[in-house]
Short mmCIF file of C-alpha atoms in Angstrom, two decimals:
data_model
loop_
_atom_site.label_atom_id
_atom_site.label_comp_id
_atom_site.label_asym_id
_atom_site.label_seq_id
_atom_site.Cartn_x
_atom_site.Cartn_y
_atom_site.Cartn_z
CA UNK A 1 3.17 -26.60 -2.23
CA UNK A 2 3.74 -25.62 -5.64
CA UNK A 3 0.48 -27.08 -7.00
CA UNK A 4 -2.53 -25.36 -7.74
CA UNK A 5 -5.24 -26.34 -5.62
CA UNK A 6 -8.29 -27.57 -7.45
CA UNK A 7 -11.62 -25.46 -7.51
CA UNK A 8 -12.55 -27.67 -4.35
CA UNK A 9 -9.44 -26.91 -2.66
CA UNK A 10 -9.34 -23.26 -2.21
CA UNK A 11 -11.65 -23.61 1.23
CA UNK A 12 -8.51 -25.43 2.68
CA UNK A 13 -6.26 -22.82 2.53
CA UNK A 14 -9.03 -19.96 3.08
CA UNK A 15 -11.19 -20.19 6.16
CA UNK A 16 -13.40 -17.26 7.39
CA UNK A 17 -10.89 -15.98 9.98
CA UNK A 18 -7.57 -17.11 9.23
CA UNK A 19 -5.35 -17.99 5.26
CA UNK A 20 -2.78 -20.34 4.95
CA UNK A 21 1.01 -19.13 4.70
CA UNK A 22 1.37 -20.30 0.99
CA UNK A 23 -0.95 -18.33 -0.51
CA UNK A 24 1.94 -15.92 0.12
CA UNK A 25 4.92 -18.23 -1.20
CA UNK A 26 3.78 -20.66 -3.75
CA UNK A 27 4.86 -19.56 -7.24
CA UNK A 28 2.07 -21.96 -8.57
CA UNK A 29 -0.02 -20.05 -6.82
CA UNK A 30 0.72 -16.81 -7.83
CA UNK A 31 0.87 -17.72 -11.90
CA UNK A 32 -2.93 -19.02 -11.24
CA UNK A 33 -3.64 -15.41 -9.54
CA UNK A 34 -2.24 -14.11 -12.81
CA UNK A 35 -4.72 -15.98 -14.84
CA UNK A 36 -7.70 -15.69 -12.53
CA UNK A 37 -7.60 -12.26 -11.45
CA UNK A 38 -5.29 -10.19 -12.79
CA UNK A 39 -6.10 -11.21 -16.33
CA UNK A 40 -9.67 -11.52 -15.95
CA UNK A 41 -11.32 -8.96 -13.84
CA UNK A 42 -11.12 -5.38 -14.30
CA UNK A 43 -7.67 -3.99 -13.43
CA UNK A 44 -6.87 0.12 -12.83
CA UNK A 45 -4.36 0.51 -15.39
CA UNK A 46 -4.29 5.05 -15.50
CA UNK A 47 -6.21 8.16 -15.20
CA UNK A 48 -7.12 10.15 -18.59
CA UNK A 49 -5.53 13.08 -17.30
CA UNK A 50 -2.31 11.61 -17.95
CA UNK A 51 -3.16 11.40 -21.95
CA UNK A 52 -4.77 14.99 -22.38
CA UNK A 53 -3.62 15.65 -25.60
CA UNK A 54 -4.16 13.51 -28.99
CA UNK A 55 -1.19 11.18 -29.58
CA UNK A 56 -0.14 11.68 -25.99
CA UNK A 57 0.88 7.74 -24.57
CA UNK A 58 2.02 6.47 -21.10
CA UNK A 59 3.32 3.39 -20.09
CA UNK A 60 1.74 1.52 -17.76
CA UNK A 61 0.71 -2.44 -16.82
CA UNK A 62 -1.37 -4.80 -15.96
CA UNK A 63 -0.06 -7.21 -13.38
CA UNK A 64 3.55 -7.91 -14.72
CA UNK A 65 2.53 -7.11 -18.49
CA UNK A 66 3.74 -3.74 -20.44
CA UNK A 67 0.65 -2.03 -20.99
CA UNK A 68 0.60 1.65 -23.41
CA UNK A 69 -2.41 3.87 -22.90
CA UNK A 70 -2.75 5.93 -25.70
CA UNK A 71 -4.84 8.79 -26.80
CA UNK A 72 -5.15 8.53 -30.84
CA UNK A 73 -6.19 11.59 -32.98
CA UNK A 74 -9.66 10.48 -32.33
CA UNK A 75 -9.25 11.38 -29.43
CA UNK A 76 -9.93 7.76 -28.22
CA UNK A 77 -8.26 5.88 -24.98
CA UNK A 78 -6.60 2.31 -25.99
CA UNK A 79 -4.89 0.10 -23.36
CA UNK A 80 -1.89 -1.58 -26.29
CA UNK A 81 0.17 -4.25 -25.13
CA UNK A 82 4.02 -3.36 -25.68
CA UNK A 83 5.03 -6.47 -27.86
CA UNK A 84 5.00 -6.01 -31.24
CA UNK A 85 3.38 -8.68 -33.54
CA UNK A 86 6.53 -9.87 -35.28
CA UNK A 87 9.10 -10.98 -33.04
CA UNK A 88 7.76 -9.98 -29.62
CA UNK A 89 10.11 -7.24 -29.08
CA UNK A 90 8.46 -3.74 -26.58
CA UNK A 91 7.66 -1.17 -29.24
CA UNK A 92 7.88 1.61 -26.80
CA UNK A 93 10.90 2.01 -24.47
CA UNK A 94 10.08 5.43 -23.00
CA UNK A 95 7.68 5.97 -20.22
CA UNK A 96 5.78 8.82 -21.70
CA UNK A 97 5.63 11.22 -24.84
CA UNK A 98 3.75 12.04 -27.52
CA UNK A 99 3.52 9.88 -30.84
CA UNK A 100 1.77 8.99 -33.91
CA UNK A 101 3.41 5.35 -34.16
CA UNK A 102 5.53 3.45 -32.52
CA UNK A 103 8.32 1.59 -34.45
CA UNK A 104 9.85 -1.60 -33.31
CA UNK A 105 13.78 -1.10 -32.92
CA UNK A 106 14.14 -4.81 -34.04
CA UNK A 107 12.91 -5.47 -37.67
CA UNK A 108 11.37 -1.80 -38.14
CA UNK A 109 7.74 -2.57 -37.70
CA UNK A 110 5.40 0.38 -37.42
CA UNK A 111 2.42 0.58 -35.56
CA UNK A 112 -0.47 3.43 -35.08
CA UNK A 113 -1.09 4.29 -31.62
CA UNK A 114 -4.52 3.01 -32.52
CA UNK A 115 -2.72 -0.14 -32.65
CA UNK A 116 -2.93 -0.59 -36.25
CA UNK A 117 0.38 -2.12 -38.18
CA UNK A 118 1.05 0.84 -40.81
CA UNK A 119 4.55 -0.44 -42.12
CA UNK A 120 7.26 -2.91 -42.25
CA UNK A 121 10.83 -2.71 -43.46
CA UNK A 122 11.41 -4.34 -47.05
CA UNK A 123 7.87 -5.12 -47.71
CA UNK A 124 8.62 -6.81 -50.85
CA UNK A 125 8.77 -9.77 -48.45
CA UNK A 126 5.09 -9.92 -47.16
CA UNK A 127 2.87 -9.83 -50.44
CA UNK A 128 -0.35 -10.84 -49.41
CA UNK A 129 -0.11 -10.67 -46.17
CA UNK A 130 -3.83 -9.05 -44.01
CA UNK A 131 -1.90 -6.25 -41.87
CA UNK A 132 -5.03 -6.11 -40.36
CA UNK A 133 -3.87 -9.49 -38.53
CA UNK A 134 -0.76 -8.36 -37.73
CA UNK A 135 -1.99 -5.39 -35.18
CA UNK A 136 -0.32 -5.22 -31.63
CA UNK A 137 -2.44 -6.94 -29.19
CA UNK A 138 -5.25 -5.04 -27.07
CA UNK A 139 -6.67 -5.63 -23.63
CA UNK A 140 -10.13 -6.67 -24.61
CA UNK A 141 -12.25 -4.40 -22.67
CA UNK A 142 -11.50 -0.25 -21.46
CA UNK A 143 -13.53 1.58 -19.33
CA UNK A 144 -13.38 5.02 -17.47
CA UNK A 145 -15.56 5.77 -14.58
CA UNK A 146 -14.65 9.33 -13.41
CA UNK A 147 -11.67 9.44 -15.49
CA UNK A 148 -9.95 6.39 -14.06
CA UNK A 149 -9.29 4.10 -17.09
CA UNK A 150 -9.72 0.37 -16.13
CA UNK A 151 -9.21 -2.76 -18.10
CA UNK A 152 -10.03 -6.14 -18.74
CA UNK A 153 -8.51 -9.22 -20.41
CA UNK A 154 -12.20 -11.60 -20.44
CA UNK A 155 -14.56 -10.84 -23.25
CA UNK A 156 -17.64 -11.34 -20.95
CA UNK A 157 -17.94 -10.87 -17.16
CA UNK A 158 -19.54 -8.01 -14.94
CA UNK A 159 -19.04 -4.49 -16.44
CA UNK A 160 -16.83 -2.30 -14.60
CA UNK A 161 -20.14 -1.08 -12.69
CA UNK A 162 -20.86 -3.70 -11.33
CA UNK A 163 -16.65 -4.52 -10.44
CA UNK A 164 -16.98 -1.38 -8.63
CA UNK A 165 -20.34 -1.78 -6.88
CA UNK A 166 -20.59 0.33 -3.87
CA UNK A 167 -16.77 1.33 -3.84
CA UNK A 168 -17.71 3.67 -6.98
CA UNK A 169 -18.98 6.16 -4.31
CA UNK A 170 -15.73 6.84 -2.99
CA UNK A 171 -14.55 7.85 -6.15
CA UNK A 172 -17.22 10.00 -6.36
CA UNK A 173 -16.25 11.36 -2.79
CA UNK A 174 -12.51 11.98 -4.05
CA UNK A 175 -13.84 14.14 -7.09
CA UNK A 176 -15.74 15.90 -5.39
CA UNK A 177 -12.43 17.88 -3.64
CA UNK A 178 -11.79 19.30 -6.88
CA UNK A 179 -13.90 22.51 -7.59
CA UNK A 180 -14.23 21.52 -10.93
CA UNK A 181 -14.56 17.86 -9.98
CA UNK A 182 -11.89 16.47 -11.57
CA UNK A 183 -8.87 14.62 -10.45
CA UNK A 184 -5.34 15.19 -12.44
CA UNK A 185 -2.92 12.97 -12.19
CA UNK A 186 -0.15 15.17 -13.17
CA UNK A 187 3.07 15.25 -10.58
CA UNK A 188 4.73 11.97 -11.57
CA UNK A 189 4.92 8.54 -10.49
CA UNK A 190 7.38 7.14 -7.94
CA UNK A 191 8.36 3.86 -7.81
CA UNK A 192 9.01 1.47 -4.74
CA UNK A 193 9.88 -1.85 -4.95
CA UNK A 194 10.03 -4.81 -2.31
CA UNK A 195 10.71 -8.56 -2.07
CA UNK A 196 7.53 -9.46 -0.70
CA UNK A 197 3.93 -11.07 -1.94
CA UNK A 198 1.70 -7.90 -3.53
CA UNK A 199 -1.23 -9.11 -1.51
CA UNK A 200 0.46 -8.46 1.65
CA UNK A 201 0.64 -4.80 0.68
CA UNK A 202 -3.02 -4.90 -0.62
CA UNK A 203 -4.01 -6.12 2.88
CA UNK A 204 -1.86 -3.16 4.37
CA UNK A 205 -3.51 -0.59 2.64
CA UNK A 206 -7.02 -0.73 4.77
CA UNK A 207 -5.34 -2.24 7.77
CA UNK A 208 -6.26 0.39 10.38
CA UNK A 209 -4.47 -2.34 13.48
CA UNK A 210 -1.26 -1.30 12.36
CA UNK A 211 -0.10 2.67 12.35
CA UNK A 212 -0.30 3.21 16.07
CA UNK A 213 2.79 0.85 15.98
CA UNK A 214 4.55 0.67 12.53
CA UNK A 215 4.14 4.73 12.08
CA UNK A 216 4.28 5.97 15.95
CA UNK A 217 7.62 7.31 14.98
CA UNK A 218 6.78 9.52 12.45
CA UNK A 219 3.80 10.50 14.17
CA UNK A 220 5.81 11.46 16.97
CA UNK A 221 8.23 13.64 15.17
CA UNK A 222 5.69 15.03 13.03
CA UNK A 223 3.50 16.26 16.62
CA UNK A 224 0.51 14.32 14.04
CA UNK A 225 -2.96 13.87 15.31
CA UNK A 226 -3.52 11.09 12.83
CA UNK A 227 -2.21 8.17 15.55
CA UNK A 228 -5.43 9.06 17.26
CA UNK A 229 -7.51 8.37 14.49
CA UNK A 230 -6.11 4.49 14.87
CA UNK A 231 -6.58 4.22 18.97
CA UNK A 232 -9.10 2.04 20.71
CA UNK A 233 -11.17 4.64 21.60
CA UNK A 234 -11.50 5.88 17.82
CA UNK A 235 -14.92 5.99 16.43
CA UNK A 236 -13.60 5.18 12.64
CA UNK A 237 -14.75 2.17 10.63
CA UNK A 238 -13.54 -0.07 8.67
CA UNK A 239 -15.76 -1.36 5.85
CA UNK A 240 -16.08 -4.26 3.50
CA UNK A 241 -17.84 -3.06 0.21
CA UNK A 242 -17.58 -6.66 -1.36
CA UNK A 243 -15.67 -7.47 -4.60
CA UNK A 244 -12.33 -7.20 -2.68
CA UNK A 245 -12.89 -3.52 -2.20
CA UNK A 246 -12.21 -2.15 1.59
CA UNK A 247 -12.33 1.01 2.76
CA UNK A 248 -10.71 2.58 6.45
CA UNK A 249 -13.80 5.48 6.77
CA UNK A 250 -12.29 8.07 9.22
CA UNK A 251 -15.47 10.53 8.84
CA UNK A 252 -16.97 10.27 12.05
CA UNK A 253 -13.68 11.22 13.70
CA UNK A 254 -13.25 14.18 11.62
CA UNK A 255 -17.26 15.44 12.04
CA UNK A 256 -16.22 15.36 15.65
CA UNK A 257 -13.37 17.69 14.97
CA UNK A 258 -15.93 19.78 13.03
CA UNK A 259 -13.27 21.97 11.52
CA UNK A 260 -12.25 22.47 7.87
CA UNK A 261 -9.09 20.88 6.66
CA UNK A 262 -8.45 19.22 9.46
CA UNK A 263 -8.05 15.85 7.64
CA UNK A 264 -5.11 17.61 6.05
CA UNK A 265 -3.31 19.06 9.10
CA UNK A 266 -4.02 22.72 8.01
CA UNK A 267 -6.89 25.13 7.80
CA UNK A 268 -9.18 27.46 5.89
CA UNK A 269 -7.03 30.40 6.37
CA UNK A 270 -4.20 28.70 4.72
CA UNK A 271 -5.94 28.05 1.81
CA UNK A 272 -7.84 30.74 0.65
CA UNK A 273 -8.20 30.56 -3.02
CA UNK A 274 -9.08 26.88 -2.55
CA UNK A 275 -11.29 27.41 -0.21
CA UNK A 276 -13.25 29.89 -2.01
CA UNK A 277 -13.75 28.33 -5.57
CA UNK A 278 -15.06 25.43 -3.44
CA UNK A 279 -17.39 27.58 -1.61
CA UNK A 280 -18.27 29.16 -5.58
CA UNK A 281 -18.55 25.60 -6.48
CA UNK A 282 -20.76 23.78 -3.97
CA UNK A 283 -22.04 26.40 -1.90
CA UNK A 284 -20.86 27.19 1.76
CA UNK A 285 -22.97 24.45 3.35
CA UNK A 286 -22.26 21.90 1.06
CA UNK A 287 -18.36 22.83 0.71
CA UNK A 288 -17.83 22.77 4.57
CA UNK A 289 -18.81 19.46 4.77
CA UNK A 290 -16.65 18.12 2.09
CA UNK A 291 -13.55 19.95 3.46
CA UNK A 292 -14.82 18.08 7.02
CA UNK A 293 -15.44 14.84 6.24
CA UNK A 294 -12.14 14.60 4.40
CA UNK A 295 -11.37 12.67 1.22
CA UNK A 296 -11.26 8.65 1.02
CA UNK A 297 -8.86 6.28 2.32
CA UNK A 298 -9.90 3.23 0.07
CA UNK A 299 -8.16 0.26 -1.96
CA UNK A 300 -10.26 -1.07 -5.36
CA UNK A 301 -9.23 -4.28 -5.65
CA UNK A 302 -6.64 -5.28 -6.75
CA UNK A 303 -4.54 -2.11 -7.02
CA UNK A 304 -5.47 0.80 -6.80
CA UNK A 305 -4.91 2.74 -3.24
CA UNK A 306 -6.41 5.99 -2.66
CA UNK A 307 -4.96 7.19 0.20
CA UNK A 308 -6.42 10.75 1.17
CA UNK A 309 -3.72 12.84 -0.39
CA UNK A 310 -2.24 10.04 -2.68
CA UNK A 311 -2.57 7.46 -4.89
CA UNK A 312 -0.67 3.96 -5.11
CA UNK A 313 -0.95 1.59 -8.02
CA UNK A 314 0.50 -1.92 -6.46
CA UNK A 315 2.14 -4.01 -9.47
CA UNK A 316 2.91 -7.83 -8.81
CA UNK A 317 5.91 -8.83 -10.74
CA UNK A 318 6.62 -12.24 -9.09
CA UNK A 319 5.45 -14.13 -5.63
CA UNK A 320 8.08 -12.23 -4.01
CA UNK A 321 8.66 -9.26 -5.97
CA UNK A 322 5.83 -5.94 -6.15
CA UNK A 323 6.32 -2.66 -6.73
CA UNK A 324 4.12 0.08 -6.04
CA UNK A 325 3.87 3.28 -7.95
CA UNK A 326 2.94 6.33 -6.05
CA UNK A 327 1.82 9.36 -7.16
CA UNK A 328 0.06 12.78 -5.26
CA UNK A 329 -3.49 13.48 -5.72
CA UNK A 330 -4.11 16.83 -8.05
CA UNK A 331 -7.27 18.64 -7.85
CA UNK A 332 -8.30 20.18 -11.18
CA UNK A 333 -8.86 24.08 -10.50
CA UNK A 334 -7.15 23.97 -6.99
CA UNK A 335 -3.23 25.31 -7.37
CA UNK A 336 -2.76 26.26 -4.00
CA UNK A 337 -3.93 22.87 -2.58
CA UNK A 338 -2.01 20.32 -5.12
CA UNK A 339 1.56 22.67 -3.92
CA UNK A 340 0.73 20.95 -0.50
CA UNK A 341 -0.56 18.10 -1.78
CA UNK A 342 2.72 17.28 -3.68
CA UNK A 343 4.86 18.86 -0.11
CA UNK A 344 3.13 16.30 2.24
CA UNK A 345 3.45 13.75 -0.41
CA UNK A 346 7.06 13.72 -0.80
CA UNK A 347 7.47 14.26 2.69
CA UNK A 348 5.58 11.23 3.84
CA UNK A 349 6.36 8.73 0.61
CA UNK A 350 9.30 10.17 -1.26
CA UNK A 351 12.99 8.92 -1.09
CA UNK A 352 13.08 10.40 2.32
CA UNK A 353 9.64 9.88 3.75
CA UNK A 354 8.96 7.32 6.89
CA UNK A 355 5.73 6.05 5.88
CA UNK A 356 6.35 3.86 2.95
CA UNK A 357 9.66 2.69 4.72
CA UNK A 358 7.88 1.66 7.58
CA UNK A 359 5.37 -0.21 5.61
CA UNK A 360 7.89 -1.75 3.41
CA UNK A 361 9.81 -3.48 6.01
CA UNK A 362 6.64 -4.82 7.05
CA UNK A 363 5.56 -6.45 4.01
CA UNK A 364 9.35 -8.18 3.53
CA UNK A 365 9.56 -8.91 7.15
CA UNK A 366 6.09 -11.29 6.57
CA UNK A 367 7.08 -12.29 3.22
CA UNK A 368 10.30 -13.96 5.22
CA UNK A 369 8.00 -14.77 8.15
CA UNK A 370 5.66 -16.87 6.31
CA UNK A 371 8.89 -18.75 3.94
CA UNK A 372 9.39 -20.36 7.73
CA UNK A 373 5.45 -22.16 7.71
CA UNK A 374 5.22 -23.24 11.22
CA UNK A 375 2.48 -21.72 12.36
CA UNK A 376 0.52 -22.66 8.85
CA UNK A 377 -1.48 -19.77 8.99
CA UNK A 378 -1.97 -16.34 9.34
CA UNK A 379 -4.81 -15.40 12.22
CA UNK A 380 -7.14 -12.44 10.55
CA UNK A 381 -9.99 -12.66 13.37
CA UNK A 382 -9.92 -9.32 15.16
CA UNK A 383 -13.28 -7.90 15.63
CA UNK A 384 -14.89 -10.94 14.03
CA UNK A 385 -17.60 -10.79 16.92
CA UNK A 386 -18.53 -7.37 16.57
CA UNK A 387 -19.11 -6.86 13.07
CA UNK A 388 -21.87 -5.30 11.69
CA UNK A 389 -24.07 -3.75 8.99
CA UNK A 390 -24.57 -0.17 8.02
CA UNK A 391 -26.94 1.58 6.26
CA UNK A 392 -26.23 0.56 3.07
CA UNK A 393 -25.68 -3.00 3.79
CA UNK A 394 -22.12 -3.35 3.95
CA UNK A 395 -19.77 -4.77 6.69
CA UNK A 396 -18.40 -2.23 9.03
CA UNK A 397 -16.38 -2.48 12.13
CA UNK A 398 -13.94 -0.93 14.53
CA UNK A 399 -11.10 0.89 12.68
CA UNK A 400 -8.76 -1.53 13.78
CA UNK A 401 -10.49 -4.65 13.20
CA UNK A 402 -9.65 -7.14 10.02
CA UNK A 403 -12.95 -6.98 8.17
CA UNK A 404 -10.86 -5.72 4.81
CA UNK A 405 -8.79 -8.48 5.06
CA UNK A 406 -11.63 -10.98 5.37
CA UNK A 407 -13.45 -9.31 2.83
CA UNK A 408 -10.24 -9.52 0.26
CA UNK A 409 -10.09 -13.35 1.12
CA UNK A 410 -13.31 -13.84 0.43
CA UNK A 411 -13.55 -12.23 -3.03
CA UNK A 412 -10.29 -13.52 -3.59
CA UNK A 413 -11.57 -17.31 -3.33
CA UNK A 414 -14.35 -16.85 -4.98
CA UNK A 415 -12.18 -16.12 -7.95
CA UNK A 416 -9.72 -18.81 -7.58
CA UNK A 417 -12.50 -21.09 -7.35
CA UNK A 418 -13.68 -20.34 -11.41
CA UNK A 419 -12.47 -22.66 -13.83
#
């Protein structure tokens, strides 16, 4: 196509049940998803934890853009972008340290982590000049909820709230596994790149239709109980929390289970210390049912994955080019647990690890798929029929139905339909 489709013409590639194939494979397309939703609504960008200490910075990004989130001696979080003011060059070329400033390696130009330009080489040439005007750029708007920095590129628009609506519970659910309810994000990012569309992977990540097939082998190998938790017969939901946000809620399977830890393929008696400051913590009611129920499988749209025992960050770069960065959850005040946490996450998502293989041929294997266009489109109408609403209001289904991905086409055109 290679055209942007007017306001108008959004419904004509985005029907209730099914997307056209170029949403995936226009490049027009994609620059407009650049404008209209990664640099307008609220983007995860890092955790605090990974800043503890003042004039600690990490590299980061929003969408394909070089993003530094700083701590400054106030002790305050800034999202900087990495171009300095001058002649565009990245200020910082390492992905993490500690600094007061950052100095440009072109012309010399010194800036405050703050932001602030401090110095120049051979000043003599500026008089007059307002340094004040000559800061790095900022993304307009920060905000943490539960120590997850977000930001945002528009002035105005919903706070991050009201972006998070009723998906902000899940992030309360994932603190809530740390007996000082915190989560660090301390073991290190991996990265994983693939030639294929980033929204194919954001549909992936709350597609419950696919690991009984994709992931049977490591399930097999592994002797894993999770394929079960993806059968027909599973009593799991899926759920559409609205804003793009989807969740895969495999509760009710584990309060069947009824047994500690079980989410996590081990026990109480393996844990001990863990399980005992969360006993201190919450009480021995309250801290059995957290350790039952399990901690969320959910994807905040656009990208950021929780994913029980990790967390995946999904980065667009081009149509065809994403990467995702993928770290293991850390539990403030929980040792014992995070050592397994970071076992089972190397072992399921590191160099060697099936999972993200498995997935990752998947995503390139549609991004070629839908380069061919005939069919047009791309069916997304399991379970259409027996949707419904829960408690709270919000579209659930069967575990392997497509309500996410009909929810993230929804929000999705809604977007692409501002001006």
């Amino acid at each position: 196509m290679n055209v942007v489709p007017r306001a108008s013409q959004w419904g004509e590639l985005i029907r209730p049940d099914r997307v056209h194939g170029s949403l995936y494979s226009d490049p027009a397309i994609f620059e407009a998803e650049l404008q209209n939703i990664w640099y307008r609504i609220w983007v995860y960008v890092g955790h605090e934890s990974e800043v503890p200490n003042a004039n600690d910075y990490v590299v980061k990004s929003i969408g394909p853009q070089s993003v530094i989130m700083t701590r400054d001696e106030q002790g305050k979080v800034n999202l900087l972008l990495n171009r300095c003011s001058h002649r565009g060059n990245q200020v910082c070329s390492y992905d993490r340290g500690n600094a007061r400033s950052f100095t440009c390696p072109f012309h010399s130009w010194t800036f405050a982590n703050d932001g602030r330009l401090v110095g120049y080489a051979f000043p003599d040439g500026y008089e007059g000049q307002d340094k004040s005007k000559l800061a790095l750029g900022r993304v307009t708007r920060v905000q943490s909820y539960r120590g997850f920095v977000f930001g945002s590129f528009a002035a105005e628009g919903p706070t991050l709230e009201e972006h998070l609506g009723g998906a902000a519970e899940t992030i309360d659910r994932l603190v809530r596994f740390s007996p000082e309810g915190e989560v660090e994000v301390t073991a290190g990012f991996l990265k994983h790149r693939v030639k294929a569309n980033w929204k194919f992977i954001l549909e992936n990540e709350c597609d419950g239709y696919h690991p009984a097939f994709v992931h049977s082998s490591i399930f097999g190998v592994a002797d894993s109980a999770i394929g079960k938790l993806y059968g027909g017969a599973s009593t799991a939901v899926t759920r559409d929390y609205g804003n793009g946000h989807t969740e895969i809620d495999l509760r009710p399977e584990f309060r069947k289970r009824d047994a500690p830890m079980s989410w996590f393929g081990t026990t109480e008696e393996r844990l001990p210390d863990y399980t005992a400051r969360m006993k201190a913590a919450y009480g021995d009611q309250k801290a059995r049912e957290i350790m039952i129920d399990g901690t969320p499988h959910v994807m905040i749209f656009p990208n950021l994955f929780i994913a029980e025992i990790q967390m995946f960050v999904i980065q667009p770069l081009a149509v065809d080019d994403s990467v995702q960065h993928v770290t293991a959850l850390q539990f403030k005040g929980a040792p014992d647990m995070n050592r397994r946490l970071r076992q089972q996450t190397m072992g399921s998502v590191g160099p060697a690890g099936l999972l993200l293989a498995d997935d990752s041929e998947m995503y390139e294997r549609c991004h070629r798929g839908v380069l061919a266009r005939i069919p047009e489109w791309i069916f997304l109408g399991r379970g259409e029929r027996r949707e419904r609403r829960d408690e709270l209001g919000f579209k659930v289904g069967h575990v392997t139905d497509e309500i996410p991905s009909r929810g993230i086409w929804s929000h999705y055109r809604s977007l692409m339909e501002k001006p």
